[in-house]
Coordinates of C-alpha atoms in Angstrom, one line a residue:
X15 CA 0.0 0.0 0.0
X16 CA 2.5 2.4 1.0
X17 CA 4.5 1.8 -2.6
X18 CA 1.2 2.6 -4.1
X19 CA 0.7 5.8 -2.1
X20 CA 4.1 7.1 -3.4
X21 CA 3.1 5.9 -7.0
X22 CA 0.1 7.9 -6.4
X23 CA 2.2 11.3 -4.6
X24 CA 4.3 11.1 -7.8
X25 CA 1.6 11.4 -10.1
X26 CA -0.1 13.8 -8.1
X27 CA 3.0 16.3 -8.0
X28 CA 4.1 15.6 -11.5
X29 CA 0.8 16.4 -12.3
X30 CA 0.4 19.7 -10.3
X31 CA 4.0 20.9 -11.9
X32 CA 3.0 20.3 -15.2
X33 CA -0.2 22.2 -14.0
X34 CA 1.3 25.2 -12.9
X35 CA 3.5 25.4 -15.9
X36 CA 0.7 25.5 -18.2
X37 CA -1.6 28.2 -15.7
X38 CA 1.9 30.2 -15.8
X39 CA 2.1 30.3 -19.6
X40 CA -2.1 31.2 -19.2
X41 CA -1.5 34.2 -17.3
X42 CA 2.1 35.3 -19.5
X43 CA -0.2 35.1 -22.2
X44 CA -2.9 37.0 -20.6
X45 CA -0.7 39.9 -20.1
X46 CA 0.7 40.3 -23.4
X47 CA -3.3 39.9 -24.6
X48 CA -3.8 42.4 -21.4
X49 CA -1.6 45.0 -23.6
X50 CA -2.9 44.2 -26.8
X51 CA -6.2 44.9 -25.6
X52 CA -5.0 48.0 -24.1
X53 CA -3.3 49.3 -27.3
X54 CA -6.8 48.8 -29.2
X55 CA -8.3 50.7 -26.7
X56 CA -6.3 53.6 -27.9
X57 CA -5.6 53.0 -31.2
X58 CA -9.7 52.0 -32.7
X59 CA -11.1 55.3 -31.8
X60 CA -7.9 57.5 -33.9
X61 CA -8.2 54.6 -36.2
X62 CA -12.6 55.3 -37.0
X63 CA -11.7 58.9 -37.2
X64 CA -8.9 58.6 -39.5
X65 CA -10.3 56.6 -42.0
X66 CA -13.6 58.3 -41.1
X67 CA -12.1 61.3 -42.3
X68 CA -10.5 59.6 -45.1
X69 CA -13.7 58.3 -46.5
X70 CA -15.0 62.5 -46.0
X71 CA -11.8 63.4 -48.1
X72 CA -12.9 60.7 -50.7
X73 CA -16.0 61.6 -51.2
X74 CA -15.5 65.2 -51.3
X75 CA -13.3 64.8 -54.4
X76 CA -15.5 62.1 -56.1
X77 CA -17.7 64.8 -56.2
X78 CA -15.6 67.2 -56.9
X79 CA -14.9 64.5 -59.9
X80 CA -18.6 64.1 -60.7
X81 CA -18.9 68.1 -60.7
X82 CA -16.1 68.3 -63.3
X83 CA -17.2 65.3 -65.5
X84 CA -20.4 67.0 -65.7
X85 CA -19.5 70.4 -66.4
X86 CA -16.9 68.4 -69.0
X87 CA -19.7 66.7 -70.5
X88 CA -21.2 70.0 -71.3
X89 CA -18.5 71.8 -72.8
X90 CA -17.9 68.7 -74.9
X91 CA -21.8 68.6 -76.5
X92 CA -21.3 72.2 -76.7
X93 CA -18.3 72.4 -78.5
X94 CA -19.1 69.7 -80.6
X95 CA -22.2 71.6 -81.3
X96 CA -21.0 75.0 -81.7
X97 CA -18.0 73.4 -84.0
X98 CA -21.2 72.0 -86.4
X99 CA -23.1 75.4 -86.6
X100 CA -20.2 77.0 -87.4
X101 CA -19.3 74.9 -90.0
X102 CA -22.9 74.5 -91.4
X103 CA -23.3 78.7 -91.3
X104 CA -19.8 79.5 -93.0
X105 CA -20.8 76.6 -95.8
X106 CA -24.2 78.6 -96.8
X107 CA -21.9 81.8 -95.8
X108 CA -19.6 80.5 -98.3
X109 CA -22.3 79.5 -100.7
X110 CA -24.0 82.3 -100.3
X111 CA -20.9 84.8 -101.2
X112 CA -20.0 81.7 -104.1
X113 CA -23.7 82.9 -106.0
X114 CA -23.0 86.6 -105.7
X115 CA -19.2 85.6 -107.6
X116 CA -21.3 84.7 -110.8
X117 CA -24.0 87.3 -110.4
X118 CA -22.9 89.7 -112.6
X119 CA -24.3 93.7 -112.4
X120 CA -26.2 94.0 -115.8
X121 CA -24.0 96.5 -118.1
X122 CA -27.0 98.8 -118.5
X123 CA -27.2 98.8 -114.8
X124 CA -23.8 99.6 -114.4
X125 CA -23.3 102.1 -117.6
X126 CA -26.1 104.0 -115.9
X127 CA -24.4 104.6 -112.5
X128 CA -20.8 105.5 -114.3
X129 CA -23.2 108.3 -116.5
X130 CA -25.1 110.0 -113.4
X131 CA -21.5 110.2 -111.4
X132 CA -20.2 111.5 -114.9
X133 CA -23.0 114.2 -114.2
X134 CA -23.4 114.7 -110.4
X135 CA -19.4 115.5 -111.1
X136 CA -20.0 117.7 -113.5
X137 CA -22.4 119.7 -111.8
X138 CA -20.2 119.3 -108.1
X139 CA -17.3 120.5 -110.6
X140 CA -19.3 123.8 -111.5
X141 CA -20.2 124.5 -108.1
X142 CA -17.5 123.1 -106.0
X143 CA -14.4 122.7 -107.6
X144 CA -12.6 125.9 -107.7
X145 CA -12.9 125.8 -104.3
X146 CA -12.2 122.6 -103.5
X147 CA -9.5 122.5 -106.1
X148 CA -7.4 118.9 -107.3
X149 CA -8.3 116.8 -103.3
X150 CA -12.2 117.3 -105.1
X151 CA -11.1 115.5 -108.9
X152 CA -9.3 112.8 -107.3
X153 CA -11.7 112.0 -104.5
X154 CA -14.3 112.0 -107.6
X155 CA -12.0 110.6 -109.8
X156 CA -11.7 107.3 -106.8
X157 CA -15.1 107.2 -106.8
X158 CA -16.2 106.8 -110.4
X159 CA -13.2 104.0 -110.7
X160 CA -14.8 102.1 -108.1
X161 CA -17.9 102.1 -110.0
X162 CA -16.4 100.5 -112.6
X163 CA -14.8 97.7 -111.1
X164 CA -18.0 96.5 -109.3
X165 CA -18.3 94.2 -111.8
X166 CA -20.3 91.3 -109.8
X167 CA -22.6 91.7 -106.8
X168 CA -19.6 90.2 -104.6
X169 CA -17.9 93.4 -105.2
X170 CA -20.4 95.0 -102.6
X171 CA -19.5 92.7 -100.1
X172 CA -17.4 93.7 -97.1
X173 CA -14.6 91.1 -97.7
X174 CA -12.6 91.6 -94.8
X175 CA -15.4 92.4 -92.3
X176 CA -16.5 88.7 -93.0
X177 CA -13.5 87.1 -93.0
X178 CA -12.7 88.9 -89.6
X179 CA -16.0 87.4 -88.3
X180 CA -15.4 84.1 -89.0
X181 CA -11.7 84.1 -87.9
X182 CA -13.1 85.4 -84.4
X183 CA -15.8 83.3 -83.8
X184 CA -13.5 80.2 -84.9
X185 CA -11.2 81.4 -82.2
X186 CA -14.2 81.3 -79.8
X187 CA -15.3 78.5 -80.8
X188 CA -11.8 76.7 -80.4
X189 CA -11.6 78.5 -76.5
X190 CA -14.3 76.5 -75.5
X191 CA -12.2 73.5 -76.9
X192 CA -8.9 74.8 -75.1
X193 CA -11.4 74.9 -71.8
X194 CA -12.7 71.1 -72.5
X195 CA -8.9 70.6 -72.9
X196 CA -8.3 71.8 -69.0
X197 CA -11.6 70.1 -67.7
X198 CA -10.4 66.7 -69.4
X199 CA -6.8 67.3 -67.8
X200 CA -8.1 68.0 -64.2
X201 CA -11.0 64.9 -64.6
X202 CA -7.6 63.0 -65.4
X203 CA -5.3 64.3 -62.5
X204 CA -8.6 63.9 -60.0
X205 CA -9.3 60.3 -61.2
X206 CA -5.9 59.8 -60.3
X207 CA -5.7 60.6 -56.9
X208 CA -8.9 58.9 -56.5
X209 CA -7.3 56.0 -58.0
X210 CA -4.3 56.4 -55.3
X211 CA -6.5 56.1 -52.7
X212 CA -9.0 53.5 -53.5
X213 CA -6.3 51.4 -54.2
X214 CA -5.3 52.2 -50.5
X215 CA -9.0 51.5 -49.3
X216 CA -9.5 48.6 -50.9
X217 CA -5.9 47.2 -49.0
X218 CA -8.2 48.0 -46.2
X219 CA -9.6 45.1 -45.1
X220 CA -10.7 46.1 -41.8
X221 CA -14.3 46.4 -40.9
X222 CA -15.1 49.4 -38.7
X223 CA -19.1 48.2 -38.8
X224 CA -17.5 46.0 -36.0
X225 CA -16.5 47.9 -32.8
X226 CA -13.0 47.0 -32.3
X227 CA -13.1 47.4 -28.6
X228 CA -16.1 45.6 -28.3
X229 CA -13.9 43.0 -30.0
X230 CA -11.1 43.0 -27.6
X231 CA -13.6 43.5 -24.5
X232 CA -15.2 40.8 -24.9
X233 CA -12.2 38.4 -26.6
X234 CA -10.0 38.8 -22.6
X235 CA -13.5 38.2 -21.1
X236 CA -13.3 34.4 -22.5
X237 CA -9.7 34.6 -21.7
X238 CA -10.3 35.7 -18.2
X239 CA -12.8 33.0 -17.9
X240 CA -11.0 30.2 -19.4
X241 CA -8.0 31.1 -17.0
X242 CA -10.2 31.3 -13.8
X243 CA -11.1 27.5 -14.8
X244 CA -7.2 26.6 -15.0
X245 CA -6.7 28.0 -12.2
X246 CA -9.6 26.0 -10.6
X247 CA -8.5 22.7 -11.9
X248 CA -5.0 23.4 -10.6
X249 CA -6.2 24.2 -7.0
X250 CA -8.2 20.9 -7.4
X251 CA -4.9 19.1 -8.5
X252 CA -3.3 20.9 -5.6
X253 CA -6.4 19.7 -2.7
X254 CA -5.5 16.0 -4.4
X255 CA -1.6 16.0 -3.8
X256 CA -2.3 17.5 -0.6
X257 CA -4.6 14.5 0.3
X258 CA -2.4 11.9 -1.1
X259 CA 0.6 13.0 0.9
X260 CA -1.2 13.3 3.6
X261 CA -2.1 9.6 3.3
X262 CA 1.1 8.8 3.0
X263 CA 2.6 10.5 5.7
X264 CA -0.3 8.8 8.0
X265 CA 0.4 5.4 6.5
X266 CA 4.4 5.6 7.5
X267 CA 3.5 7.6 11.1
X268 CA 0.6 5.4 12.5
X269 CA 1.1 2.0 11.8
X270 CA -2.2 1.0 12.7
X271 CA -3.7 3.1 10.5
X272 CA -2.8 0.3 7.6
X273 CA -5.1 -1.6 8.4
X274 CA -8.0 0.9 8.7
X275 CA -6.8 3.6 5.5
X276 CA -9.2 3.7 2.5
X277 CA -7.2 4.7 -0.2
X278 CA -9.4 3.8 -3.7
X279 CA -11.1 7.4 -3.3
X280 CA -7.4 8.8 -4.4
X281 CA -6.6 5.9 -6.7
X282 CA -10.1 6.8 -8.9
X283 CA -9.3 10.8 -8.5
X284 CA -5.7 9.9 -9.7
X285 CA -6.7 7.8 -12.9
X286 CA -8.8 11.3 -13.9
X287 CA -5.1 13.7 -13.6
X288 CA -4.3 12.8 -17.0
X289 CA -7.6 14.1 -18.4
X290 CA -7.4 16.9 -16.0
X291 CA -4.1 17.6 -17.3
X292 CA -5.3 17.4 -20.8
X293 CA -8.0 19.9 -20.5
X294 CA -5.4 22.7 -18.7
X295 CA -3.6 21.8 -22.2
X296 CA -6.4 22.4 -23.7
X297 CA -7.3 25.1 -22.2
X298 CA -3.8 26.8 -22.6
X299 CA -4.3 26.1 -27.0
X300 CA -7.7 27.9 -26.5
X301 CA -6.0 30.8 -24.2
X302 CA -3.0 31.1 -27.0
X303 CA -5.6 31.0 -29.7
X304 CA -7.8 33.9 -28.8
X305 CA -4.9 35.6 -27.7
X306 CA -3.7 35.1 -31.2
X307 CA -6.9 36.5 -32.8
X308 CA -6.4 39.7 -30.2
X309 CA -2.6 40.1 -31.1
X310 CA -3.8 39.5 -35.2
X311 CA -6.3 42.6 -34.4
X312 CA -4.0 44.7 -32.9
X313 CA -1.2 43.9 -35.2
X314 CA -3.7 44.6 -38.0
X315 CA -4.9 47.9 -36.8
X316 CA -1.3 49.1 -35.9
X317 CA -0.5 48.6 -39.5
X318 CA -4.0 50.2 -41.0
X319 CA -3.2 53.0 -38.3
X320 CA -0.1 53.9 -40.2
X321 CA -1.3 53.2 -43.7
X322 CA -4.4 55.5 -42.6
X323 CA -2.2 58.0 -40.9
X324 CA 0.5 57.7 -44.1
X325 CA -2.7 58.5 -46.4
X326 CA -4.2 61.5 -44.6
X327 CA -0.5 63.4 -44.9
X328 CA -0.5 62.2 -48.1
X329 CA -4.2 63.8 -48.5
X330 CA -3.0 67.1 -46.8
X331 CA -0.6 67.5 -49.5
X332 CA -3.5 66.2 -52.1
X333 CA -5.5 69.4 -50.4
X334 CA -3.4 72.3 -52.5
X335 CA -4.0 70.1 -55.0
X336 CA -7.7 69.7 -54.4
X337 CA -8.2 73.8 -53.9
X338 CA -6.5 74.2 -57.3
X339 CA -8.8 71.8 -59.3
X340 CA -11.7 73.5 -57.6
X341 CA -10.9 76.9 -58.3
X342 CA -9.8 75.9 -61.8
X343 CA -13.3 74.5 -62.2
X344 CA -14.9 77.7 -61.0
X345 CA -13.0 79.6 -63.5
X346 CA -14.1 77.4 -66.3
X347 CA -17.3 78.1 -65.0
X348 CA -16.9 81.8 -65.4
X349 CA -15.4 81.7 -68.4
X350 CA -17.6 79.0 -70.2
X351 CA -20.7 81.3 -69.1
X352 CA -19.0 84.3 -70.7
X353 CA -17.4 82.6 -73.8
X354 CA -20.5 80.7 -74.6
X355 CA -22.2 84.1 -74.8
X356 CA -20.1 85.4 -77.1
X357 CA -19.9 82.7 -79.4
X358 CA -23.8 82.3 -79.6
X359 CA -23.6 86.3 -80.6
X360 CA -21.0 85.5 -83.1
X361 CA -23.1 82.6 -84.9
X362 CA -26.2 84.8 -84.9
X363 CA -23.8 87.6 -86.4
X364 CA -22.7 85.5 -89.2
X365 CA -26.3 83.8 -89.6
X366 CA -27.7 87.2 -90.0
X367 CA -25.0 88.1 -92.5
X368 CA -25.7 85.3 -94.5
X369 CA -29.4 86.0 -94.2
X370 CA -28.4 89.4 -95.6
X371 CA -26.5 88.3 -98.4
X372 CA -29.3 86.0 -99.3
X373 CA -31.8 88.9 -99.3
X374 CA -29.0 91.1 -101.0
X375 CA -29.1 88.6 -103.8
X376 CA -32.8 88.5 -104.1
X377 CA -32.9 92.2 -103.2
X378 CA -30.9 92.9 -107.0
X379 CA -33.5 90.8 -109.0
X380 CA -36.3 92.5 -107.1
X381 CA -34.8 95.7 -108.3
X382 CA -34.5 94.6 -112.0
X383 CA -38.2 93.9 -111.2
X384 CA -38.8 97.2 -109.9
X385 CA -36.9 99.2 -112.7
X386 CA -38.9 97.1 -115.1
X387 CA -42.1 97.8 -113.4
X388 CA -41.3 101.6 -112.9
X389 CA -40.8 102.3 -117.1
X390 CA -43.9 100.0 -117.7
X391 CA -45.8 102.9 -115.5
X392 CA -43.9 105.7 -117.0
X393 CA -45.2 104.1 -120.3
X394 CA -48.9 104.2 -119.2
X395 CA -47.9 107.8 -117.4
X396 CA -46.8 109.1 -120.9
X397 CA -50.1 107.8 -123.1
X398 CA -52.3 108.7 -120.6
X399 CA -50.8 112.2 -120.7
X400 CA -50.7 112.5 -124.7
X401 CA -54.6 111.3 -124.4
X402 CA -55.4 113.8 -122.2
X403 CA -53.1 116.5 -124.2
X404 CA -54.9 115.4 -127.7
X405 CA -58.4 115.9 -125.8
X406 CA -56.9 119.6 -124.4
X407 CA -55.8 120.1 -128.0
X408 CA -58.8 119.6 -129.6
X409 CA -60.6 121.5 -126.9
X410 CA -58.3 124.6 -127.3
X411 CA -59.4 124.3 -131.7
X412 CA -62.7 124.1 -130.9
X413 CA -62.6 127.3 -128.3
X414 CA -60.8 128.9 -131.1
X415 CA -63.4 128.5 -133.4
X416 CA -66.2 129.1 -131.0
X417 CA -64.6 132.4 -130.4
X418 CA -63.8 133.3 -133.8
X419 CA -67.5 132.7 -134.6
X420 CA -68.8 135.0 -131.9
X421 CA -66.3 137.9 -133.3
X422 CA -67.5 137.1 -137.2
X423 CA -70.8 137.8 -135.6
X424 CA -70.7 140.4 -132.7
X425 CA -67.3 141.9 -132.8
X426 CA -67.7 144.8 -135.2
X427 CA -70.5 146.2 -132.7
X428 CA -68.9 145.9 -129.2
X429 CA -66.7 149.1 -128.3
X430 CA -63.2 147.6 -126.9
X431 CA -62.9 149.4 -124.1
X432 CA -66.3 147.8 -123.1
X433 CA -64.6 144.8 -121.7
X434 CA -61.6 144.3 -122.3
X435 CA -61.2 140.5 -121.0
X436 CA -63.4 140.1 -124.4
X437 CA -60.6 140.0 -126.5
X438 CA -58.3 137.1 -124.4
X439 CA -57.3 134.5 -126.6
X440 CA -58.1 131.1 -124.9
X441 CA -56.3 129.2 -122.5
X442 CA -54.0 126.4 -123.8
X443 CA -53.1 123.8 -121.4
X444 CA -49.9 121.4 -121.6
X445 CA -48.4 118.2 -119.4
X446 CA -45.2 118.9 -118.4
X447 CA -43.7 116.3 -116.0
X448 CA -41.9 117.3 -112.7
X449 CA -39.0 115.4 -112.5
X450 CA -37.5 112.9 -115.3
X451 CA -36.3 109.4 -114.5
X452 CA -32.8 108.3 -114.8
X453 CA -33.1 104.5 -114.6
X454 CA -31.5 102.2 -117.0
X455 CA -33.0 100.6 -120.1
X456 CA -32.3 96.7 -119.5
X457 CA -31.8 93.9 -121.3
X458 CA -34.3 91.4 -122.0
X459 CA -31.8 89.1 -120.7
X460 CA -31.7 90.6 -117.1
X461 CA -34.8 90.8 -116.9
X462 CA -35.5 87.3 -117.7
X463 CA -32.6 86.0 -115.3
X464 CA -34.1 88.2 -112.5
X465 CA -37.7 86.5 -113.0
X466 CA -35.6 82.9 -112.9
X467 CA -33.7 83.3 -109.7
X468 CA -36.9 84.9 -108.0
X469 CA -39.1 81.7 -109.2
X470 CA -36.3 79.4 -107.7
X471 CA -36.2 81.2 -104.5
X472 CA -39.9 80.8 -104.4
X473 CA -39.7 77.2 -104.8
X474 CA -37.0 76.7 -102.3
X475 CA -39.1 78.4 -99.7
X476 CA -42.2 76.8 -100.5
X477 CA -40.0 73.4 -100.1
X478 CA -38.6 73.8 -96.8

């Protein structure tokens, strides 16, 4: 009996040894977690805010980005729509000028203008040239050369006004492109900082939805549980190798205690040590593992601390940066508002011109119209007035006679100083016109090509 009371005090104090090993390594373990948890304590709260602020930061330039690929969007479908007015104006423009190129002024037309400068100069010449002296012959001299050389209706046409127009509404037309230019370059610079740091949150792979010190909290709870029920087990271990040694010594002091000891109480607690000792092992793996998932954390938010930390001085430098896209925005803003203005004015400007010309065109073969119309009335003008002279005329021959037959009858008796009047002769009327008219003869020909083009524009109007 006595060897198998020392059996069981080996077991026993093997067992508590091993035992208090394994509750010592616990409660190592639980300190480092101790300071793990600690350091979450103070490092989840900077770490929310930072990235927090980080996603702030983000989102305040994606829609800084959205802003600018809107506003790019717009000067895009307004360039591209400007571009395509312009070009569709200055091809009618062009057109346009093109038709007054072959429209030639009508040589009657022209032959009368050089004859009544001939004769305005003349008269100017009588009136105003000793005074004004050789400055007066070669002003007048300019003029009736110029005259001459407008050959076609083109040679009305402000040349260089138009081409001045065009050139500065091209160049107003091509700002707006130099300002899509700058939107597209900032779009490009802003989607690559966003780029940067979505890169950097995406590497992110912690969730903040999670409190952190919840986490930790509640991760050392289990560990302080698990190593109050070590330390448990081990005072149990220690109760049973006090009680065995106990035995013992009351087996080899009292030697009639042999007879009367019970020892198959310690015998069944000693068969369960090894499964005691298992479950402190056990209990030990657990400890280390949640520890582990605690020291994992806290290695993990150390690291996004200082990637998060890293980024936001990173963003403070971004935030020069970020001022300088937004202001460049604003000004594109400003001067989209004002250039836009001024290139809808300069389309309408060359519209109208173009309208002009148009009318212009038309405006001549009206006026071969007109001049044709005018001698038609002249012609009625001038029989009427030799109708109603021939009617005077004869009027007048018959007064005549009338008269004469009164003084064959009467004459001989009437004293003349009775009334003098008597003796009139009768009043002959005539037409004279007030002024004369000075417009050309034309051609059949004009006239016929005026009727033309006036039918075609007719039909082009009626079309569209």
């Amino acid at each position: 009996m006595e060897q198998k009371l020392i059996n069981l005090t080996s077991i026993s104090h093997k067992a508590l040894q091993l035992g208090g090993k394994l509750c010592s390594k616990a409660e190592n373990v639980m300190k480092e977690c101790r300071s793990d948890v600690e350091n979450i304590e103070k490092l989840y709260p900077k770490l929310r805010f930072l990235w927090s602020e980080l996603e702030c930061q983000v989102q305040a330039i994606e829609k800084l980005g959205e802003f600018a690929a809107k506003q790019n969007g717009i000067l895009l479908q307004f360039y591209d729509n400007k571009e395509q007015e312009l070009s569709t104006i200055v091809e009618k423009l062009d057109s346009t000028l093109d038709g007054l190129h072959v429209k030639y002024v009508d040589s009657t037309i022209r032959e009368n203008a050089i004859a009544i400068e001939q004769l305005n100069r003349g008269n100017n010449s009588n009136t105003l040239g000793v005074e004004l002296g050789l400055e007066f012959d070669i002003k007048d001299n300019n003029k009736l050369k110029d005259i001459s050389e407008k050959v076609s209706l083109y040679d009305y046409v402000e040349e260089q006004g138009i081409q001045e127009l065009k050139l500065k509404t091209q160049e107003e037309v091509m700002a707006i492109q130099r300002h899509y230019n700058t939107s597209s370059k900032v779009i490009e610079n802003i989607n690559n900082e966003l780029k940067k740091l979505d890169e950097i949150l995406m590497n992110n792979n912690i969730s903040l939805e999670e409190s952190g010190v919840d986490f930790s909290h509640e991760k050392f709870s289990i560990l302080e549980q698990e190593t109050q029920n070590m330390a448990e087990t081990l005072e149990s271990l220690a109760r049973h190798y006090d009680q065995v040694t106990a035995a013992l010594k009351a087996f080899q002091s009292h030697s009639n205690a042999k007879s009367m000891l019970d020892i198959s109480v310690l015998e069944k607690d000693t068969d369960i040590i090894p499964t005691i000792v298992q479950e402190l092992q056990e209990g030990l793996q657990f400890i280390d593992s949640v520890s582990e998932e605690v020291r994992v954390r806290n290695h993990i938010y150390k690291a996004s601390y200082e990637e998060a930390n890293k980024l936001f001085n990173e963003l403070d430098g971004f935030t020069n940066n970020f001022e300088n896209y937004a202001n460049i925005l604003k000004e594109l803003e400003t001067h989209f508002e004002k250039d836009s203005a001024m290139v809808d004015r300069l389309l309408d400007e060359l519209l109208n011109l173009n309208l002009w010309y148009e009318e212009f065109s038309k405006a001549y073969d009206q006026m071969i119209i007109e001049i044709d119309r005018r001698h038609k009335v002249k012609e009625q003008h001038e029989k009427a007035a030799e109708e109603y002279l021939n009617k005077l005329e004869g009027l007048y021959i018959e007064e005549i006679q009338q008269r004469d037959s009164f003084f064959g009858n009467y004459g001989r008796y009437l004293p003349s100083d009775l009334c003098p009047p008597i003796l009139e002769t009768p009043i002959r009327y005539e037409i004279i016109p007030q002024d004369g008219t000075r417009l050309p003869v034309l051609s059949p020909k004009a006239l016929s090509e005026a009727q033309e083009n006036l039918q075609k524009y007719r039909e082009r109007i009626s079309k569209s």
